[in-house]
Amino acid sequence: MDKLLIEGGTRLSGEIAISGAKNAALPILCAALLTKEPVTFTNVPRLNDIGTLLRLLEQMGVKVSRDADVVTLDASGVDNPVASYEMVKTMRASILVLGPLVARFGEARVSLPGGCAIGARPVDQHIKGLQAMGAEVKVEHGYVHAKVPRLKGARLFTDMVTVTGTENLMMAACLADGETVIENAAREPEVVDLANCLVAMGARISGAGGDVIRIQGVDALHGATHRVMPDRIETGTYLCAAAVTGGEVRLTGTSASYLDSVIDKLMDAGCEVTAERDAIRLKGPARLAAVSLRTSPYPAFPTDMQAQFMAINAVADGTSIIRETIFENRFMHAVELQRLGADIRIDGNTAVVKGVAKLEGATVMATDLRASASLIIAGLVAEGETTIERIYHLDRGYERLEEKLSALGARVRRLR
Ligand code: EPZ
């Protein structure tokens, strides 16, 4: 298994381009199932998760063509509306094919994703919404089996804010008979990006980005071309890496407008942040001030940036309190950061982080995508060499990671 070796102590400086958003591209690629016409997507990040989804779509009969960051999907020949356990277990976002398959073909068999390192991650809200739209849904032998001649528009209320739940139901509603209203909808920018793509394909959607989304079902969608939005979590991750090393970077092809809560915290920590039209600049202080945070649905502080902030707080001046309210087990990076010398005490969904003067390089193990990002950030500022094992987690969500870090002056190399 690949490892990453990082020699700590360099200030990051320079300029890199941010890739397309993984969590926008995943639902958007599934939207191609909703039409028999070809759909072209640009700024699609080259990530393992994207590759996994494209293989799954191919298995269903979708014609996939890909050239660098451009992907064209043709779902006219789909003849197998099934997502097998073998595919879904490696990438739980595969559940996002469920809504489009039921909407277009009236039937779908999708393996339950199962949990992952950060939590049980059930999909009961996805199922509840489809049932409310008239689908007969059975969960047996680890598969969700949904059937309906045609979905009917309905008033849906999710018990909690769910990003992919909102996305699945919004896609399903595009071809339903009548109006669907999704209340308590997720407001994440990735939901808005998906809605913009669906509207370009002929869907009738209003309210995306708010907590009530209205969809007027239509008989068919048509082809379109859509550019995937920038990855705000990749952006935030590099901002944290620059901040903790006291560096100065410029990130292009991205926007500060999706990261208000994260940028606020970085400024509270002592960073100078300048937003340009499609770039962000950050200059870190000699030492960051500790900043407390509580994860919540957008536009509040994103759970996908929690691990990265635990890493920068580990060497900040002062004590911070981190509360994780979205997932039940998203502190696995804490024990690995402790191996580097961090002073972190975990109490349920709260972490108390006492900033230490320095971390010391060691061998650590990645456990999930964003936890591995936090270990990289810590390794960049630790004294000596840090070896991060199981970095396949990283390759799922960060495109050309060591290339981008090296371009900013980090001393990092991959060991095959
Ligand atoms: C999306 O996951 C993201 N993934 C996650 O990013 C992100 O952490 C998460 O939203 C929260 O922002 C993609 O978009 C592909 P949820 P998702 O449904 O949709 C509970 C990353 O690192 N819930 O918003 O699966 C759930 O257990 C990944 O890029 C139910 O109980 O998250 C969680 O506690 C990690 N039943 C909470 O809601 C359901 O039916 C929010 O989950 C659905 C969710």
XYZ file of C-alpha atoms and ligand atoms in Angstrom:
460
model
C 0.000 0.000 0.000
C 1.255 3.492 -0.848
C 2.704 5.687 1.863
C 3.440 9.380 1.985
C 6.687 10.698 3.475
C 6.690 14.317 4.654
C 9.694 16.254 5.938
C 8.202 18.983 8.146
C 9.330 22.564 8.641
C 8.879 24.344 5.293
C 6.588 27.320 4.895
C 4.199 26.731 1.979
C 4.314 29.419 -0.686
C 3.279 29.784 -4.286
C 0.188 29.173 -6.374
C -1.833 26.046 -7.261
C -5.109 25.412 -9.064
C -8.040 23.857 -7.208
C -9.832 20.922 -8.888
C -13.534 20.335 -9.442
C -15.581 19.354 -6.378
C -15.779 15.611 -5.656
C -19.068 16.045 -3.782
C -20.630 17.970 -6.654
C -19.282 15.716 -9.419
C -20.610 12.506 -7.831
C -24.341 13.427 -7.882
C -23.941 15.346 -11.144
C -22.530 12.297 -12.972
C -25.506 10.261 -11.691
C -27.878 12.887 -13.148
C -26.896 11.623 -16.637
C -29.057 8.544 -15.914
C -32.119 10.803 -16.083
C -31.928 11.299 -19.875
C -31.314 9.223 -22.974
C -29.320 12.068 -24.524
C -25.559 12.495 -23.985
C -24.485 14.868 -21.199
C -21.006 16.462 -21.024
C -19.341 17.534 -17.774
C -16.191 19.640 -17.475
C -13.860 20.306 -14.525
C -14.481 16.739 -13.327
C -11.704 15.906 -10.840
C -9.509 12.871 -11.548
C -10.115 11.010 -8.282
C -10.519 7.355 -7.362
C -14.116 7.939 -6.228
C -14.975 9.409 -9.632
C -13.358 6.437 -11.373
C -15.351 4.039 -9.200
C -18.631 5.754 -10.047
C -17.852 5.781 -13.782
C -17.146 2.024 -13.640
C -20.481 1.508 -11.867
C -22.322 3.537 -14.523
C -20.574 1.565 -17.286
C -21.723 -1.688 -15.665
C -25.293 -0.421 -15.963
C -24.853 0.194 -19.677
C -23.886 3.877 -19.703
C -21.396 4.775 -22.446
C -18.554 6.692 -20.774
C -15.986 8.781 -22.586
C -13.350 10.765 -20.721
C -10.601 13.118 -21.797
C -8.703 14.783 -18.948
C -11.330 16.673 -16.911
C -14.091 16.298 -19.526
C -16.556 13.397 -19.149
C -19.401 12.586 -21.550
C -22.054 10.076 -20.468
C -24.700 8.499 -22.705
C -27.357 6.589 -20.740
C -29.533 5.729 -23.770
C -28.510 2.079 -23.564
C -28.859 1.427 -19.826
C -30.152 -2.124 -19.490
C -29.077 -3.057 -15.976
C -30.432 -0.682 -13.267
C -28.444 -2.469 -10.530
C -25.614 -1.256 -8.292
C -23.896 -4.298 -6.819
C -22.442 -4.602 -3.316
C -18.956 -5.056 -4.814
C -19.204 -1.585 -6.331
C -21.152 0.209 -3.607
C -19.039 -1.043 -0.680
C -16.005 0.822 -2.047
C -17.858 4.084 -2.553
C -20.997 4.721 -0.549
C -22.005 7.728 -2.652
C -23.069 5.132 -5.236
C -26.423 5.374 -3.461
C -26.892 8.473 -5.625
C -27.871 6.253 -8.591
C -31.018 5.141 -6.741
C -33.172 8.233 -7.318
C -32.296 8.652 -11.016
C -32.761 4.925 -11.798
C -36.219 4.771 -10.175
C -37.252 8.030 -11.859
C -36.130 7.011 -15.369
C -36.647 3.214 -15.388
C -39.279 2.689 -12.693
C -37.041 0.164 -10.972
C -33.657 -0.061 -9.240
C -31.691 -2.497 -7.125
C -28.957 -0.724 -5.203
C -26.826 -2.287 -2.505
C -27.063 -0.638 0.881
C -23.806 1.320 1.248
C -23.120 0.066 4.754
C -21.272 2.186 7.236
C -17.791 3.564 6.970
C -15.099 4.685 9.384
C -16.908 7.880 10.372
C -20.291 6.394 11.142
C -23.236 4.104 10.364
C -24.418 6.507 7.647
C -27.889 5.056 7.055
C -29.971 5.934 3.994
C -33.414 5.736 5.599
C -34.288 9.277 4.503
C -33.552 8.441 0.862
C -35.918 5.458 1.131
C -38.604 7.342 3.080
C -38.681 10.054 0.392
C -39.020 7.586 -2.491
C -41.813 5.774 -0.633
C -43.602 9.101 -0.142
C -43.372 9.532 -3.923
C -45.152 6.232 -4.432
C -42.266 3.798 -4.852
C -42.626 0.331 -3.376
C -39.297 -0.113 -1.555
C -38.101 -3.366 -0.055
C -34.781 -3.715 1.776
C -33.680 -7.333 1.662
C -30.418 -9.253 1.456
C -28.517 -5.964 1.799
C -30.159 -4.359 -1.236
C -32.662 -1.545 -1.653
C -35.181 -2.695 -4.272
C -37.467 0.099 -5.470
C -40.267 -0.210 -8.023
C -42.963 2.160 -9.314
C -44.623 2.735 -12.730
C -43.976 6.491 -12.308
C -43.061 8.521 -9.204
C -45.623 11.040 -8.035
C -44.785 14.514 -6.761
C -45.091 14.771 -2.950
C -44.291 16.975 0.021
C -41.115 15.525 1.604
C -39.644 16.356 4.986
C -36.287 14.819 5.932
C -35.803 14.110 9.647
C -32.338 15.663 9.525
C -30.430 17.662 6.935
C -28.956 15.127 4.529
C -26.830 16.200 1.559
C -27.047 13.091 -0.629
C -30.587 12.463 0.618
C -31.632 15.872 -0.719
C -29.722 15.219 -3.956
C -31.233 11.757 -4.527
C -34.786 12.998 -3.952
C -34.287 16.131 -6.049
C -33.101 14.000 -8.983
C -35.981 11.545 -8.549
C -38.522 14.404 -8.456
C -37.344 15.799 -11.831
C -39.292 13.094 -13.736
C -42.143 12.595 -11.245
C -45.761 13.357 -12.091
C -46.545 16.711 -10.423
C -44.793 18.957 -7.924
C -42.407 17.792 -5.200
C -41.458 20.011 -2.269
C -38.421 19.003 -0.222
C -38.489 20.647 3.214
C -35.497 20.721 5.554
C -33.373 20.399 2.394
C -29.572 20.549 2.533
C -28.278 23.987 1.488
C -24.729 22.919 0.534
C -23.267 24.557 -2.601
C -22.958 21.078 -4.143
C -26.760 20.741 -3.985
C -27.048 24.055 -5.854
C -24.498 22.917 -8.450
C -26.522 19.744 -9.054
C -29.738 21.781 -9.345
C -28.075 24.075 -11.902
C -26.984 21.032 -13.924
C -30.504 19.512 -13.789
C -32.071 22.822 -14.895
C -29.636 22.926 -17.834
C -30.993 19.450 -18.703
C -34.571 20.808 -18.699
C -35.618 20.201 -15.098
C -37.877 22.735 -13.371
C -36.349 23.448 -9.939
C -36.558 26.461 -7.644
C -35.236 27.171 -4.161
C -31.996 25.144 -4.271
C -29.581 26.611 -1.709
C -32.468 27.234 0.676
C -34.166 24.730 2.969
C -37.253 24.357 0.741
C -36.706 23.093 -2.816
C -39.614 22.873 -5.296
C -39.424 20.581 -8.328
C -42.096 20.475 -11.077
C -41.786 17.034 -12.672
C -41.380 16.859 -16.489
C -41.730 13.932 -18.902
C -38.096 13.876 -20.002
C -34.785 15.669 -19.611
C -32.390 16.439 -22.469
C -28.616 16.577 -22.889
C -26.522 19.515 -21.687
C -23.005 20.605 -20.839
C -22.180 21.529 -17.244
C -18.978 22.666 -15.514
C -18.510 21.221 -12.018
C -17.989 23.817 -9.276
C -14.616 24.118 -7.502
C -13.900 21.882 -4.519
C -14.402 24.019 -1.406
C -13.020 21.299 0.907
C -9.834 20.891 -1.139
C -9.592 24.706 -1.012
C -10.031 24.767 2.769
C -7.508 21.968 3.199
C -4.745 23.869 1.364
C -5.654 27.080 3.213
C -5.092 25.196 6.501
C -1.788 23.765 5.259
C -0.544 27.231 4.351
C -1.877 28.769 7.574
C -0.198 26.290 9.924
C 3.202 26.603 8.192
C 3.103 30.425 8.333
C 3.124 30.399 4.556
C 1.646 32.561 1.808
C -0.330 30.940 -1.022
C -2.724 31.786 -3.832
C -5.330 29.173 -4.794
C -6.850 29.661 -8.253
C -10.005 28.300 -9.909
C -11.929 28.539 -6.647
C -14.060 30.979 -4.716
C -14.209 32.274 -1.159
C -17.997 32.531 -1.397
C -18.540 28.880 -0.412
C -16.191 29.048 2.561
C -17.343 31.963 4.714
C -17.425 29.941 7.949
C -13.981 28.430 7.313
C -12.385 31.726 6.294
C -13.898 33.425 9.357
C -12.166 30.854 11.575
C -8.843 31.230 9.723
C -9.008 35.000 10.187
C -9.842 34.545 13.895
C -6.724 32.338 14.042
C -4.624 35.263 12.750
C -4.493 34.683 8.976
C -4.803 37.409 6.347
C -7.238 36.171 3.697
C -7.938 38.028 0.438
C -10.764 36.932 -1.853
C -10.383 37.536 -5.608
C -12.998 36.786 -8.308
C -11.923 33.186 -8.774
C -8.996 32.849 -6.389
C -8.149 33.109 -2.703
C -4.924 34.330 -1.118
C -3.848 33.508 2.445
C -0.896 34.647 4.562
C -0.371 32.772 7.819
C 0.971 34.320 11.047
C 4.112 33.096 12.812
C 1.846 31.077 15.100
C -1.901 30.518 14.836
C -4.276 31.371 17.679
C -6.468 28.446 18.801
C -10.025 28.604 17.403
C -13.006 26.635 18.718
C -15.663 25.355 16.341
C -18.825 23.320 16.045
C -19.693 21.461 12.836
C -23.176 21.994 11.390
C -24.916 21.850 8.013
C -24.084 24.592 5.482
C -23.643 27.568 5.751
C -22.196 26.778 9.194
C -18.789 25.156 9.699
C -18.468 22.029 7.492
C -17.793 18.661 9.117
C -15.410 17.892 6.228
C -13.053 20.591 7.564
C -13.135 19.469 11.218
C -10.122 17.139 11.060
C -7.998 19.755 9.291
C -8.770 22.323 12.002
C -7.919 19.827 14.737
C -4.478 19.556 13.134
C -3.875 23.312 12.997
C -5.215 23.734 16.540
C -2.740 21.074 17.723
C 0.125 23.602 17.410
C -1.864 26.822 17.914
C -1.436 29.225 20.821
C -4.155 28.338 23.360
C -6.829 25.697 23.910
C -9.717 25.017 21.496
C -12.966 23.081 21.802
C -14.113 21.121 18.721
C -17.650 19.762 18.614
C -18.626 17.269 15.876
C -22.417 17.246 15.525
C -22.873 15.522 12.126
C -21.142 12.121 12.399
C -20.892 9.906 15.443
C -17.313 8.776 14.987
C -15.295 11.444 13.239
C -12.381 11.846 15.647
C -10.198 8.939 14.487
C -7.508 11.393 13.446
C -7.118 12.450 17.128
C -5.225 9.316 18.204
C -2.945 9.628 15.183
C -2.286 13.303 15.944
C -1.470 12.283 19.543
C 1.241 9.996 18.121
C 2.784 13.175 16.694
C 2.681 14.782 20.146
C -0.663 16.579 20.047
C -2.441 17.197 23.369
C -6.055 16.213 22.623
C -8.709 14.952 25.016
C -11.870 13.384 23.547
C -15.157 13.377 25.449
C -17.985 12.009 23.314
C -18.491 14.368 20.367
C -16.218 17.006 21.893
C -12.452 17.317 21.560
C -10.371 19.626 23.771
C -7.146 20.536 21.948
C -4.327 22.195 23.891
C -1.849 23.765 21.479
C 1.731 22.481 21.912
C 4.906 24.262 20.841
C 5.791 21.576 18.325
C 4.840 18.171 16.949
C 7.379 15.440 16.229
C 7.366 13.354 13.083
C 6.251 9.717 13.419
C 4.533 6.966 11.447
C 0.754 7.408 11.440
C -2.177 5.739 9.695
C -4.940 7.336 7.654
C -8.428 6.110 8.560
C -10.729 8.140 6.316
C -10.449 10.822 3.675
C -10.420 13.984 5.752
C -8.560 12.386 8.682
C -5.692 11.682 6.274
C -5.721 15.331 5.188
C -5.294 16.354 8.836
C -2.276 14.044 9.167
C -0.657 15.674 6.145
C -1.213 19.124 7.638
C 0.332 17.969 10.920
C 3.248 16.331 9.085
C 3.992 19.579 7.244
C 4.579 21.355 10.548
C 6.019 18.468 12.643
C 9.744 18.323 13.309
C 11.446 15.637 11.236
C 9.822 13.003 9.054
C 6.227 11.810 9.155
C 5.156 8.663 7.310
C 1.443 8.373 6.548
C 0.225 4.852 5.773
C -2.945 3.765 3.905
C -3.056 6.903 1.797
C -5.504 5.272 -0.619
C -8.007 7.206 1.500
C -6.416 10.426 0.259
C -6.506 9.436 -3.397
C -10.292 9.194 -3.122
C -10.679 12.930 -2.599
C -7.510 14.892 -3.388
C -6.322 15.117 -6.975
C -2.519 15.015 -7.558
C -1.998 15.763 -3.861
C 1.784 15.441 -3.574
C 2.245 17.294 -6.884
C 0.248 20.255 -5.577
C 1.942 20.211 -2.167
C 5.402 20.029 -3.791
C 4.470 22.966 -6.019
C 3.936 24.920 -2.788
C 7.386 23.918 -1.526
C 6.452 20.999 0.722
C 9.006 18.187 1.004
C 6.716 15.247 0.319
C 7.088 12.022 -1.625
C 5.011 8.928 -2.253
C 6.447 5.497 -1.520
C 4.829 2.842 -3.700
C -22.229 14.100 2.305
O -22.366 12.811 2.859
C -20.785 14.209 1.847
N -20.533 13.202 0.820
C -19.846 13.997 3.045
O -18.517 14.173 2.595
C -20.164 15.069 4.092
O -19.363 14.849 5.226
C -21.646 14.986 4.480
O -22.480 15.112 3.304
C -22.053 16.081 5.456
O -21.804 17.339 4.886
C -20.977 13.423 -0.439
O -21.590 14.441 -0.728
C -20.673 12.370 -1.447
P -25.547 13.315 5.130
P -23.843 12.246 3.186
O -26.570 12.448 4.505
O -24.822 12.830 2.243
C -27.455 11.087 8.869
C -16.253 13.623 2.327
O -15.327 13.562 3.130
N -28.349 10.457 7.884
O -25.645 14.804 4.966
O -23.733 10.777 3.294
C -26.001 10.682 8.663
O -25.730 9.467 9.328
C -17.612 13.062 2.687
O -16.178 14.139 1.189
C -29.326 9.567 8.325
O -29.424 9.272 9.518
O -24.106 12.860 4.625
C -25.260 11.855 9.261
O -25.206 11.697 10.669
C -17.590 12.410 4.066
N -30.158 8.992 7.413
C -26.149 13.046 8.931
O -27.448 12.497 8.658
C -30.082 9.287 6.065
O -30.889 8.749 5.279
C -25.704 13.841 7.709
O -25.441 12.928 6.682
C -29.099 10.200 5.641
C -28.244 10.771 6.558
